[in-house]
mmCIF file of C-alpha atoms in Angstrom:
data_model
loop_
_atom_site.group_PDB
_atom_site.id
_atom_site.type_symbol
_atom_site.label_atom_id
_atom_site.label_comp_id
_atom_site.label_asym_id
_atom_site.label_seq_id
_atom_site.Cartn_x
_atom_site.Cartn_y
_atom_site.Cartn_z
ATOM 1 C CA UNK A 1 30.569 38.782 27.124
ATOM 2 C CA UNK A 2 32.451 37.306 29.993
ATOM 3 C CA UNK A 3 34.409 39.481 32.380
ATOM 4 C CA UNK A 4 37.662 37.835 31.336
ATOM 5 C CA UNK A 5 37.122 38.708 27.671
ATOM 6 C CA UNK A 6 35.990 42.233 28.517
ATOM 7 C CA UNK A 7 39.071 42.771 30.667
ATOM 8 C CA UNK A 8 41.260 41.409 27.892
ATOM 9 C CA UNK A 9 39.683 43.770 25.367
ATOM 10 C CA UNK A 10 40.169 46.685 27.742
ATOM 11 C CA UNK A 11 43.849 45.866 28.160
ATOM 12 C CA UNK A 12 44.161 45.345 24.394
ATOM 13 C CA UNK A 13 42.676 48.741 23.540
ATOM 14 C CA UNK A 14 44.709 50.426 26.304
ATOM 15 C CA UNK A 15 47.958 48.761 25.278
ATOM 16 C CA UNK A 16 49.070 51.338 22.649
ATOM 17 C CA UNK A 17 48.964 54.111 25.252
ATOM 18 C CA UNK A 18 50.582 51.942 27.901
ATOM 19 C CA UNK A 19 53.393 50.900 25.553
ATOM 20 C CA UNK A 20 53.901 54.528 24.504
ATOM 21 C CA UNK A 21 53.980 55.692 28.137
ATOM 22 C CA UNK A 22 56.509 53.035 29.128
ATOM 23 C CA UNK A 23 58.809 53.640 26.139
ATOM 24 C CA UNK A 24 58.710 57.433 26.041
ATOM 25 C CA UNK A 25 58.096 58.333 29.699
ATOM 26 C CA UNK A 26 58.948 55.620 32.191
ATOM 27 C CA UNK A 27 62.166 54.267 30.615
ATOM 28 C CA UNK A 28 63.741 57.729 30.077
ATOM 29 C CA UNK A 29 62.688 58.834 33.564
ATOM 30 C CA UNK A 30 64.234 55.827 35.287
ATOM 31 C CA UNK A 31 67.392 55.940 33.176
ATOM 32 C CA UNK A 32 67.882 59.672 33.743
ATOM 33 C CA UNK A 33 67.483 59.277 37.512
ATOM 34 C CA UNK A 34 69.978 56.416 37.418
ATOM 35 C CA UNK A 35 72.438 58.451 35.308
ATOM 36 C CA UNK A 36 72.065 61.415 37.657
ATOM 37 C CA UNK A 37 73.253 59.165 40.481
ATOM 38 C CA UNK A 38 76.442 58.138 38.659
ATOM 39 C CA UNK A 39 79.747 59.750 37.821
ATOM 40 C CA UNK A 40 79.929 58.904 34.117
ATOM 41 C CA UNK A 41 81.086 60.911 31.119
ATOM 42 C CA UNK A 42 78.821 58.941 28.714
ATOM 43 C CA UNK A 43 81.851 57.694 26.741
ATOM 44 C CA UNK A 44 83.946 55.440 28.938
ATOM 45 C CA UNK A 45 82.635 51.967 29.802
ATOM 46 C CA UNK A 46 83.395 52.449 33.504
ATOM 47 C CA UNK A 47 81.346 54.595 35.813
ATOM 48 C CA UNK A 48 81.085 55.174 39.542
ATOM 49 C CA UNK A 49 77.752 55.017 41.325
ATOM 50 C CA UNK A 50 77.595 58.128 43.496
ATOM 51 C CA UNK A 51 74.069 57.977 44.892
ATOM 52 C CA UNK A 52 72.817 61.343 46.108
ATOM 53 C CA UNK A 53 76.316 62.864 46.339
ATOM 54 C CA UNK A 54 75.835 64.537 42.924
ATOM 55 C CA UNK A 55 72.716 66.323 44.158
ATOM 56 C CA UNK A 56 74.380 67.385 47.412
ATOM 57 C CA UNK A 57 77.361 68.740 45.476
ATOM 58 C CA UNK A 58 75.059 70.612 43.071
ATOM 59 C CA UNK A 59 73.141 72.266 45.900
ATOM 60 C CA UNK A 60 76.403 73.650 47.319
ATOM 61 C CA UNK A 61 77.428 75.324 44.037
ATOM 62 C CA UNK A 62 76.785 79.065 43.777
ATOM 63 C CA UNK A 63 75.655 78.940 40.132
ATOM 64 C CA UNK A 64 72.884 76.429 40.954
ATOM 65 C CA UNK A 65 71.745 78.662 43.806
ATOM 66 C CA UNK A 66 71.856 81.645 41.427
ATOM 67 C CA UNK A 67 69.670 79.737 38.961
ATOM 68 C CA UNK A 68 67.070 79.141 41.697
ATOM 69 C CA UNK A 69 67.160 82.825 42.670
ATOM 70 C CA UNK A 70 66.813 83.967 39.039
ATOM 71 C CA UNK A 71 63.867 81.648 38.516
ATOM 72 C CA UNK A 72 62.216 82.970 41.673
ATOM 73 C CA UNK A 73 62.775 86.590 40.587
ATOM 74 C CA UNK A 74 61.309 85.844 37.166
ATOM 75 C CA UNK A 75 58.232 84.223 38.719
ATOM 76 C CA UNK A 76 57.850 87.029 41.270
ATOM 77 C CA UNK A 77 57.768 89.593 38.449
ATOM 78 C CA UNK A 78 56.093 87.703 35.623
ATOM 79 C CA UNK A 79 53.121 86.189 37.447
ATOM 80 C CA UNK A 80 51.769 89.421 39.018
ATOM 81 C CA UNK A 81 52.351 91.415 35.804
ATOM 82 C CA UNK A 82 50.639 88.850 33.570
ATOM 83 C CA UNK A 83 47.789 88.420 36.036
ATOM 84 C CA UNK A 84 47.314 92.191 36.299
ATOM 85 C CA UNK A 85 47.356 92.690 32.533
ATOM 86 C CA UNK A 86 44.899 89.823 32.065
ATOM 87 C CA UNK A 87 42.523 91.332 34.612
ATOM 88 C CA UNK A 88 42.862 94.750 32.938
ATOM 89 C CA UNK A 89 41.985 93.303 29.526
ATOM 90 C CA UNK A 90 39.038 91.426 31.066
ATOM 91 C CA UNK A 91 37.691 94.600 32.700
ATOM 92 C CA UNK A 92 38.108 96.593 29.468
ATOM 93 C CA UNK A 93 36.336 93.927 27.390
ATOM 94 C CA UNK A 94 33.552 93.654 29.947
ATOM 95 C CA UNK A 95 32.992 97.425 29.933
ATOM 96 C CA UNK A 96 32.696 97.673 26.126
ATOM 97 C CA UNK A 97 29.339 96.096 25.247
ATOM 98 C CA UNK A 98 29.694 96.891 21.542
ATOM 99 C CA UNK A 99 32.838 94.786 20.961
ATOM 100 C CA UNK A 100 32.352 92.315 23.783
ATOM 101 C CA UNK A 101 30.642 89.655 21.661
ATOM 102 C CA UNK A 102 33.175 90.005 18.859
ATOM 103 C CA UNK A 103 36.088 89.678 21.283
ATOM 104 C CA UNK A 104 34.549 86.659 23.017
ATOM 105 C CA UNK A 105 33.951 84.903 19.695
ATOM 106 C CA UNK A 106 37.503 85.642 18.583
ATOM 107 C CA UNK A 107 38.898 84.467 21.902
ATOM 108 C CA UNK A 108 36.917 81.235 22.253
ATOM 109 C CA UNK A 109 36.770 80.199 18.579
ATOM 110 C CA UNK A 110 40.145 78.363 18.597
ATOM 111 C CA UNK A 111 39.096 76.379 21.677
ATOM 112 C CA UNK A 112 35.756 75.472 20.131
ATOM 113 C CA UNK A 113 37.262 74.613 16.745
ATOM 114 C CA UNK A 114 39.772 72.189 18.234
ATOM 115 C CA UNK A 115 37.007 70.393 20.159
ATOM 116 C CA UNK A 116 34.818 70.192 17.065
ATOM 117 C CA UNK A 117 37.674 68.855 14.947
ATOM 118 C CA UNK A 118 38.591 66.291 17.614
ATOM 119 C CA UNK A 119 34.998 65.092 17.846
ATOM 120 C CA UNK A 120 34.736 64.801 14.059
ATOM 121 C CA UNK A 121 37.921 62.728 13.951
ATOM 122 C CA UNK A 122 36.665 60.497 16.778
ATOM 123 C CA UNK A 123 33.320 60.124 15.014
ATOM 124 C CA UNK A 124 35.098 59.166 11.790
ATOM 125 C CA UNK A 125 37.238 56.557 13.543
ATOM 126 C CA UNK A 126 34.406 55.091 15.613
ATOM 127 C CA UNK A 127 31.670 55.110 12.973
ATOM 128 C CA UNK A 128 30.221 51.707 12.111
ATOM 129 C CA UNK A 129 31.732 51.555 8.603
ATOM 130 C CA UNK A 130 35.148 53.024 9.435
ATOM 131 C CA UNK A 131 38.339 51.182 8.558
ATOM 132 C CA UNK A 132 38.933 50.532 12.264
ATOM 133 C CA UNK A 133 35.571 48.786 12.745
ATOM 134 C CA UNK A 134 35.896 46.867 9.479
ATOM 135 C CA UNK A 135 39.295 45.645 10.718
ATOM 136 C CA UNK A 136 37.787 44.565 14.062
ATOM 137 C CA UNK A 137 34.954 42.720 12.325
ATOM 138 C CA UNK A 138 37.211 40.941 9.839
ATOM 139 C CA UNK A 139 40.093 39.976 12.143
ATOM 140 C CA UNK A 140 38.428 39.338 15.505
ATOM 141 C CA UNK A 141 34.753 39.062 14.674
ATOM 142 C CA UNK A 142 33.868 41.990 16.919
ATOM 143 C CA UNK A 143 30.750 43.780 15.748
ATOM 144 C CA UNK A 144 30.697 46.896 17.919
ATOM 145 C CA UNK A 145 28.528 49.894 17.130
ATOM 146 C CA UNK A 146 30.482 52.437 19.177
ATOM 147 C CA UNK A 147 28.233 55.410 18.466
ATOM 148 C CA UNK A 148 24.888 53.627 18.214
ATOM 149 C CA UNK A 149 24.754 51.327 21.221
ATOM 150 C CA UNK A 150 25.252 52.384 24.834
ATOM 151 C CA UNK A 151 26.629 48.978 25.818
ATOM 152 C CA UNK A 152 28.630 46.131 24.295
ATOM 153 C CA UNK A 153 26.448 43.359 22.919
#
């Protein structure tokens, strides 16, 4: 295939993610930053563009400063306690050879199961006779064996 067609197919197959990212990430991010720089009550049609004055005013408020301090206190307590308890559990599990294997299987089984299920779903979607590949063959004449060929033919 030509590079132009390959690039077009790449953009085509990437377009659902790109459209999703623009609609649900980029547009809300830009609009929320813009709204944060205005003085608007979300009802009236008029608003004043304030720029960074809203942020400067917020940093001078004592309740915003208190929120930062509370968050810092929570992190200063929670992170060392959770890290210490995690290390304690790891040392206890490592010192008990009888239950070590059972604990490790119970701990890692959810991680392994999700990977196995994801790979089975991907295999089902990308198999040669899946509905996705039948659609590609019928509509665009693309005969791609995703799981059988290491390169596009």
